mmCIF file of C-alpha atoms in Angstrom:
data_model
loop_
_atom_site.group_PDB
_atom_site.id
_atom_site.type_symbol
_atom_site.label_atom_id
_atom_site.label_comp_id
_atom_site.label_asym_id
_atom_site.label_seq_id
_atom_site.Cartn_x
_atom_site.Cartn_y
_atom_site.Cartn_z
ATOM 1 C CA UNK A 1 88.067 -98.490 21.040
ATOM 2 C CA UNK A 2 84.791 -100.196 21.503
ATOM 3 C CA UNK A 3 81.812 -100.461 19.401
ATOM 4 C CA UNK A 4 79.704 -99.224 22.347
ATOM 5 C CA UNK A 5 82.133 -96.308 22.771
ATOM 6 C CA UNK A 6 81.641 -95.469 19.161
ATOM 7 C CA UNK A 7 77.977 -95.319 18.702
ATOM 8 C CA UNK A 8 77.407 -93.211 21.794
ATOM 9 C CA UNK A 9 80.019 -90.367 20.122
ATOM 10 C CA UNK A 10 77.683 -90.722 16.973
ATOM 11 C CA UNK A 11 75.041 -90.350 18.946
ATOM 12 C CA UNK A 12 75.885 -87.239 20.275
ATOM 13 C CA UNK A 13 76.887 -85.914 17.265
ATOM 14 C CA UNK A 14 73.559 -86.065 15.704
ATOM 15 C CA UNK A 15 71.916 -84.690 18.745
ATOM 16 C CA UNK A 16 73.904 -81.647 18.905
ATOM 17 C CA UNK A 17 73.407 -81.419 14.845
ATOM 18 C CA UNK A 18 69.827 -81.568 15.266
ATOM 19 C CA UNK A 19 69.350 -79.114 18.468
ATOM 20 C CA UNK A 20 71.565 -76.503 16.046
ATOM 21 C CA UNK A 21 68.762 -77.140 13.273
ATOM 22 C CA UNK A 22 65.976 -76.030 15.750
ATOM 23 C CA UNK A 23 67.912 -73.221 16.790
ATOM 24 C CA UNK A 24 68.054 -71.799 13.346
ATOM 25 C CA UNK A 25 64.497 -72.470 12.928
ATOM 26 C CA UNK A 26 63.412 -70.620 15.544
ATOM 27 C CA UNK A 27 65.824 -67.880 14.908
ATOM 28 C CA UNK A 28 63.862 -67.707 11.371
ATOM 29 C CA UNK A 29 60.642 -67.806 12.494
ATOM 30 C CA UNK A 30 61.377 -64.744 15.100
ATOM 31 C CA UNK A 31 63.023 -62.172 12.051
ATOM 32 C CA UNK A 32 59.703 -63.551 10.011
ATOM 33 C CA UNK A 33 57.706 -62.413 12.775
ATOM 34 C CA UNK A 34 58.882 -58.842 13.663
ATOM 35 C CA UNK A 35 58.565 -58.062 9.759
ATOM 36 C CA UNK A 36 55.231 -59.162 9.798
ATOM 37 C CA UNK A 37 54.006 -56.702 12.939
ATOM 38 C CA UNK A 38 56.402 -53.742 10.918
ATOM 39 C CA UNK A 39 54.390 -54.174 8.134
ATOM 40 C CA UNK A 40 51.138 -53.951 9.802
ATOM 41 C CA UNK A 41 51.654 -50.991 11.723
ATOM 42 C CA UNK A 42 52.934 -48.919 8.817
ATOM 43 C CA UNK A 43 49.436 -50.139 6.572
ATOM 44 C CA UNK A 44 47.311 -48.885 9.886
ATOM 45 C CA UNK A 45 49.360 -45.310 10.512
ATOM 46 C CA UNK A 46 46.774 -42.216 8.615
ATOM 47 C CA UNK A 47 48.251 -40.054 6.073
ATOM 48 C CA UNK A 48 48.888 -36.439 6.647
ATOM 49 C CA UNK A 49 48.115 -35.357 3.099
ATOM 50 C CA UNK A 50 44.103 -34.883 3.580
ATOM 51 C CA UNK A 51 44.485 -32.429 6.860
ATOM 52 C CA UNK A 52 46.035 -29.493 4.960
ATOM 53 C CA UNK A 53 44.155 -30.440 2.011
ATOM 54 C CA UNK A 54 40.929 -29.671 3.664
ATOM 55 C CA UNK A 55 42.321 -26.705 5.325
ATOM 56 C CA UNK A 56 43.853 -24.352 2.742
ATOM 57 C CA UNK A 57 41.674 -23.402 -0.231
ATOM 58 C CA UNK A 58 38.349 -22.583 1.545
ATOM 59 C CA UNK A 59 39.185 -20.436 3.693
ATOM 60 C CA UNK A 60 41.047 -18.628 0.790
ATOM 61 C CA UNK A 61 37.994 -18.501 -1.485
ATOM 62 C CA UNK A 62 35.468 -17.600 1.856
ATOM 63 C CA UNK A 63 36.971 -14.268 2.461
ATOM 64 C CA UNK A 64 36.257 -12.470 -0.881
ATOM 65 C CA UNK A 65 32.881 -13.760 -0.890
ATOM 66 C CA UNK A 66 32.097 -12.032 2.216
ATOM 67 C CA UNK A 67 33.584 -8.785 1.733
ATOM 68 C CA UNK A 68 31.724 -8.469 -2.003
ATOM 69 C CA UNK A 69 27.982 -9.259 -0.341
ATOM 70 C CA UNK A 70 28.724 -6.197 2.596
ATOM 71 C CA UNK A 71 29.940 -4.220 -0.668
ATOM 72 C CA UNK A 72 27.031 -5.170 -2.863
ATOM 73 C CA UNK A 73 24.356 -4.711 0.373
ATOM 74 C CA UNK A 74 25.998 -1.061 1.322
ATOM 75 C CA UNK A 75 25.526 0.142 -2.103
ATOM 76 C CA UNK A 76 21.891 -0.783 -2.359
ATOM 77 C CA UNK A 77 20.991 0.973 0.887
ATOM 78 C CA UNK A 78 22.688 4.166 -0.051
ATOM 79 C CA UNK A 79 20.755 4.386 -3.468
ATOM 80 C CA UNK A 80 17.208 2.933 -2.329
ATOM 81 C CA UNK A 81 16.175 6.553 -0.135
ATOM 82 C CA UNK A 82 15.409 9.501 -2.728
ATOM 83 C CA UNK A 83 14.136 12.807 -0.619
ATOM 84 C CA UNK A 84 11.273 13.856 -3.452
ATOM 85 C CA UNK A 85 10.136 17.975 -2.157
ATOM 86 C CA UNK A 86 7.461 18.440 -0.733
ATOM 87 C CA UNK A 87 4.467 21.247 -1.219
ATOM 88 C CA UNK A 88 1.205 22.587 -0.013
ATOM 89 C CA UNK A 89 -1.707 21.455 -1.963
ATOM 90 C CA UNK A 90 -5.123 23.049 -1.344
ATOM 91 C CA UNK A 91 -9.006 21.820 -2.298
ATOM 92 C CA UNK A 92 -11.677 24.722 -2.824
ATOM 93 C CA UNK A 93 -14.157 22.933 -1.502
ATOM 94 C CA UNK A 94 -12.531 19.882 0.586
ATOM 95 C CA UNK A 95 -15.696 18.290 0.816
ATOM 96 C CA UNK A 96 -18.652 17.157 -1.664
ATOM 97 C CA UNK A 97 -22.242 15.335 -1.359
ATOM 98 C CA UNK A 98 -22.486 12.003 -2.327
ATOM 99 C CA UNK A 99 -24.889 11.269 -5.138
ATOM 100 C CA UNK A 100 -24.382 14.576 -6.691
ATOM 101 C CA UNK A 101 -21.860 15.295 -9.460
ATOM 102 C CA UNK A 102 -19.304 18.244 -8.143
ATOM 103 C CA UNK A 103 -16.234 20.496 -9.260
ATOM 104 C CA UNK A 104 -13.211 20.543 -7.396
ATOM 105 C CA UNK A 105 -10.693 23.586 -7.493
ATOM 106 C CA UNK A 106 -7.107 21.850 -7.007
ATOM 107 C CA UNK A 107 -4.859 24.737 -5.653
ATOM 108 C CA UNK A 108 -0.621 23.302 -5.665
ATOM 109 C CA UNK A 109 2.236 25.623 -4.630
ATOM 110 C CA UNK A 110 4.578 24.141 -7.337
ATOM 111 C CA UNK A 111 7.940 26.353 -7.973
ATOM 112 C CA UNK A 112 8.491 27.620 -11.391
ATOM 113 C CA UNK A 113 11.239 25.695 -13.609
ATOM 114 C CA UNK A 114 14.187 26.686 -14.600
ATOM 115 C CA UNK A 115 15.380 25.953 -17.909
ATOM 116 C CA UNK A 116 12.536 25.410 -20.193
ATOM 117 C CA UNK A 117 10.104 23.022 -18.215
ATOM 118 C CA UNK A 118 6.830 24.462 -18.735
ATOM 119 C CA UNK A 119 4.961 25.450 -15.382
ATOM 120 C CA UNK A 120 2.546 22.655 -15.018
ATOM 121 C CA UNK A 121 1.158 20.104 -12.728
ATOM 122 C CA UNK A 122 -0.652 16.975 -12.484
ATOM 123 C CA UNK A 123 -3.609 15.748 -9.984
ATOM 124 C CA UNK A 124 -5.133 12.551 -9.498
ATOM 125 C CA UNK A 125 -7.698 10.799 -7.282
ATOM 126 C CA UNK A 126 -10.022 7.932 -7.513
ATOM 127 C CA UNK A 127 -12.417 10.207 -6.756
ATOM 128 C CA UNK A 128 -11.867 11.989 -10.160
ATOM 129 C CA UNK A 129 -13.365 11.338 -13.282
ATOM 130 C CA UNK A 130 -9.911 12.205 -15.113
ATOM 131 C CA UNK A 131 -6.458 13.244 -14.459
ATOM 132 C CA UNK A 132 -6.109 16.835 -14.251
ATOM 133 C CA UNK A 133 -3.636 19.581 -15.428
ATOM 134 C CA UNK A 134 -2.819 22.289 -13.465
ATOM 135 C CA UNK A 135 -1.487 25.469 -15.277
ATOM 136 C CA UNK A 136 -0.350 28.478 -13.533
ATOM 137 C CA UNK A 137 -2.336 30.283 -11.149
ATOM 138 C CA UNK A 138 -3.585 34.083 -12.520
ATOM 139 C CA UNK A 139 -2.757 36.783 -9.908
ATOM 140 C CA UNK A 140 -6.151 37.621 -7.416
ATOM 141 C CA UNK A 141 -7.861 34.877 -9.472
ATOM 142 C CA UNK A 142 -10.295 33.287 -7.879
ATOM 143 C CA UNK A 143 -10.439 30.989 -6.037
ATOM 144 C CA UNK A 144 -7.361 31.793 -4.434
ATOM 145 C CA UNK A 145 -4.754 29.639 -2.045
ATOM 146 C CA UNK A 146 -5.036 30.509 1.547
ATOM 147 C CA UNK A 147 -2.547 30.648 4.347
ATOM 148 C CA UNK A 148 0.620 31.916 4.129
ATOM 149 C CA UNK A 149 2.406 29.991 1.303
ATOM 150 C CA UNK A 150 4.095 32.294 -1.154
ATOM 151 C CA UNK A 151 5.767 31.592 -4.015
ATOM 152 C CA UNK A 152 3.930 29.861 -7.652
ATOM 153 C CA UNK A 153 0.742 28.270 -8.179
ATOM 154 C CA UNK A 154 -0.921 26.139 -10.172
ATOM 155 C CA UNK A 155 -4.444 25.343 -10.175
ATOM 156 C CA UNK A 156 -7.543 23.192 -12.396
ATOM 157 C CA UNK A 157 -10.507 22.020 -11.848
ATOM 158 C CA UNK A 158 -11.522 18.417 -11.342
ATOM 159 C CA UNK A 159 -15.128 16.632 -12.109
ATOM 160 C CA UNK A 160 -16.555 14.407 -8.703
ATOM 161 C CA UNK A 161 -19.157 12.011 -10.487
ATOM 162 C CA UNK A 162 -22.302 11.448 -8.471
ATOM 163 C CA UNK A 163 -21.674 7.645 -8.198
ATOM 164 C CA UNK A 164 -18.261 7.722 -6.096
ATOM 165 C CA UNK A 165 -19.171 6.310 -2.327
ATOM 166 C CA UNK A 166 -18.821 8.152 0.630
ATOM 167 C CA UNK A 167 -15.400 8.087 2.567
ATOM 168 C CA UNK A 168 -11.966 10.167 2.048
ATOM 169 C CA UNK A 169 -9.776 10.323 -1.316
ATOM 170 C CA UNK A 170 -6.049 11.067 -1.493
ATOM 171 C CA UNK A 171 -5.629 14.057 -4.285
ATOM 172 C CA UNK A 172 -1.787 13.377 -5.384
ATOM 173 C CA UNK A 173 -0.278 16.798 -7.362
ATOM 174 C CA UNK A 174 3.297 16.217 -8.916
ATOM 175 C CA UNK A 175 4.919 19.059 -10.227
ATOM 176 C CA UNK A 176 5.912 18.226 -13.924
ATOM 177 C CA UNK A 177 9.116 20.608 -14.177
ATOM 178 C CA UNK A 178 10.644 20.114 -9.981
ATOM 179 C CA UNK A 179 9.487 17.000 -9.530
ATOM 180 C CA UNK A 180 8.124 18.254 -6.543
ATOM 181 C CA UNK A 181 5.021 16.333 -4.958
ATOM 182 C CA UNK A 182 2.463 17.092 -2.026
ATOM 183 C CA UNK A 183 -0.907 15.859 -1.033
ATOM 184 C CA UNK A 184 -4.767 16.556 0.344
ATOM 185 C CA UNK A 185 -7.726 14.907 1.228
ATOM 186 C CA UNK A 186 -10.995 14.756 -0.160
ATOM 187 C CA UNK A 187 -14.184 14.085 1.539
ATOM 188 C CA UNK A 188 -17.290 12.662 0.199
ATOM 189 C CA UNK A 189 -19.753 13.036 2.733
ATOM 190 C CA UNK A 190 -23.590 11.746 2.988
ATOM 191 C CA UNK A 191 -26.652 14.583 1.941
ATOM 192 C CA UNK A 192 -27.712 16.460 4.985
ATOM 193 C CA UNK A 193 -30.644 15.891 5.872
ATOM 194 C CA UNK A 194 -34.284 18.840 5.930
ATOM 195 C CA UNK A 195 -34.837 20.400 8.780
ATOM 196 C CA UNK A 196 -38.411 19.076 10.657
ATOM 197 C CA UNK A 197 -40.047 21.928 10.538
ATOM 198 C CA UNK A 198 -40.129 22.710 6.656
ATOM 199 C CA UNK A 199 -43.657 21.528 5.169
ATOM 200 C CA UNK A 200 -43.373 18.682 2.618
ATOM 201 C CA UNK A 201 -46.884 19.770 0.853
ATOM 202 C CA UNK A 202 -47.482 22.882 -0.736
ATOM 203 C CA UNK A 203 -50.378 24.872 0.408
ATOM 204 C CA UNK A 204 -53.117 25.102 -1.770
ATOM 205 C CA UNK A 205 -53.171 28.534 -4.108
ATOM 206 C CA UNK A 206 -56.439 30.640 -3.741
ATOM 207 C CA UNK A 207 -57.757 34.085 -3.366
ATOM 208 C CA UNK A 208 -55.405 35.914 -0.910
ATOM 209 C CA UNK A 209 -54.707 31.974 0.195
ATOM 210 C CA UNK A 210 -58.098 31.073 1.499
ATOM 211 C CA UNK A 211 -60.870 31.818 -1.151
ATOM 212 C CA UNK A 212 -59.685 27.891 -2.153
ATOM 213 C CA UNK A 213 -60.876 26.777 1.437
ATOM 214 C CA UNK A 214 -63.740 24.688 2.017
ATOM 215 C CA UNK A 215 -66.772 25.220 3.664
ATOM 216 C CA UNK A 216 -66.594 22.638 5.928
ATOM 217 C CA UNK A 217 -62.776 23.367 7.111
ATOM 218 C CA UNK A 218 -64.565 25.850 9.622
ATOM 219 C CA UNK A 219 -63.509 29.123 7.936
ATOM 220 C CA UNK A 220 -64.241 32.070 9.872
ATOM 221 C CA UNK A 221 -64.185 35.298 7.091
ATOM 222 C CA UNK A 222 -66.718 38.142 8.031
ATOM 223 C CA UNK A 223 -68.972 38.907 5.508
ATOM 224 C CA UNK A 224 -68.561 42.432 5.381
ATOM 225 C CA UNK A 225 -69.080 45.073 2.707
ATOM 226 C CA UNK A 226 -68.859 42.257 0.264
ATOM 227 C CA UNK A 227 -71.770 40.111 1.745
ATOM 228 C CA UNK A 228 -73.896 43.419 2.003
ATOM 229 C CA UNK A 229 -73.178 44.107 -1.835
ATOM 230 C CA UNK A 230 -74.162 40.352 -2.418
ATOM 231 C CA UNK A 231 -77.205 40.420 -0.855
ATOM 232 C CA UNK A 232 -78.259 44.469 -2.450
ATOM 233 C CA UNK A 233 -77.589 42.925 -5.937
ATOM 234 C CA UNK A 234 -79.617 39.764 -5.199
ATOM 235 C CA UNK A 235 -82.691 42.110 -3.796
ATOM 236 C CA UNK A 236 -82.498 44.352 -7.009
ATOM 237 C CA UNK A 237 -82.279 41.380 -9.493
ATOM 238 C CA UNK A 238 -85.489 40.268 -7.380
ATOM 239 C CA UNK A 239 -87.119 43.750 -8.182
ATOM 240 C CA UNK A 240 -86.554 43.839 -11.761
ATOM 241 C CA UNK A 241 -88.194 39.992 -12.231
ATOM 242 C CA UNK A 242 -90.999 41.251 -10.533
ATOM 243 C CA UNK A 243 -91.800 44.831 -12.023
ATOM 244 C CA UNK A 244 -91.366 42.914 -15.559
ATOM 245 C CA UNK A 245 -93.886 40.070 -15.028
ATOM 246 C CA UNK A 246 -96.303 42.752 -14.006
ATOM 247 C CA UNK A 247 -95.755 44.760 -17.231
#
């Protein structure tokens, strides 16, 4: 064999040597690659574990929450409207002057007790100097309620001072052995005022009401039997002067 032959199979040898290298190179590089994408996804896929998380316990704890507040809220409203009884309540008078000190007569048609409560009431008004007691109400006393309310009364008097303003008081009455309650109105109301034709001046005292006149207000009295007896005494005093001068 020749050395030409030779070197050429050597040759070809190394050739197909190195283009197996490369192959396996590549082949490497390609398994290298695909692990490196896997790996990647999987790091950029979200967890599940937050979703439920998020999901389960508050809407377990909301519930209860609501349904005590409509509980709580239901049980106020029920318990927040007491019905308190009501009665008549009268004012002997309903009306006073202002600038004058008064007494009212508070009349209230409060039910007797049962039990032991005493049969009592209370009234009060700004208008008042002082609370007032009422105790019960003696049979055709005076004064006396009107209408047609039956039943037990109470009554006492209450002192107006002469410096409460003019307008309209509220006169509360609570019934200390019921409970029971009721209301009137008081009225403070400006003096009236004097008729035009009363004289502000008294007239001046005299004899029969015009001996105290004078002269020169044009009085017009006859004389009479009085100015005859004047002038009879005068002439006779005259007489008696003269008759003694002469003795």
């Amino acid at each position: 064999m020749s050395t030409k032959t030779v070197d050429a199979s050597k040759r070809a040898a190394e050739w197909g040597a190195a283009v197996l290298r490369v192959k396996r190179v590549a082949y490497a590089g390609a398994i290298l690659m695909i692990g490196v994408m896997g790996c990647a996804a999987e790091a950029q896929t979200p967890t599940g574990s937050p979703t439920p998380a998020g999901t389960g316990s508050p809407t377990g704890t909301a519930a209860p929450t609501a349904t005590a507040t409509t509980t709580a809220t239901t049980t106020t409203t029920a318990t927040a409207t007491p019905t308190v009884p009501s009665i008549s309540v009268q004012l002997n008078p309903d009306r006073v002057t202002a600038g004058e000190s008064s007494t009212v007569w508070i009349l209230a048609n409060c039910p007797a007790p049962q039990g032991g409560p005493a049969h009592t009431g209370t009234a009060t008004s700004r208008a008042f100097v002082s609370g007032v007691t009422l105790n019960p109400a003696p049979s055709g006393g005076t004064p006396s309620p009107t209408g047609s309310a039956g039943g037990d009364w109470v009554r006492g008097q209450a002192q107006v001072s002469g410096t409460v303003r003019r307008g309209s008081y509220r006169v509360d009455v609570k019934c200390d052995g019921t409970n029971h309650a009721g209301r009137a109105t008081l009225r403070v109301v400006r003096p009236e005022p004097l008729p035009s034709d009363v004289p502000t001046r008294a007239p001046r005292a005299g004899g029969g009401g015009t001996f105290g006149q004078d002269v020169d207000e044009g009085s017009s009295i006859p004389l009479g039997g009085v100015g005859a007896a004047l002038g009879l005494a005068l002439a006779v005093g005259i007489g008696v002067a003269v008759k003694r001068r002469r003795s």
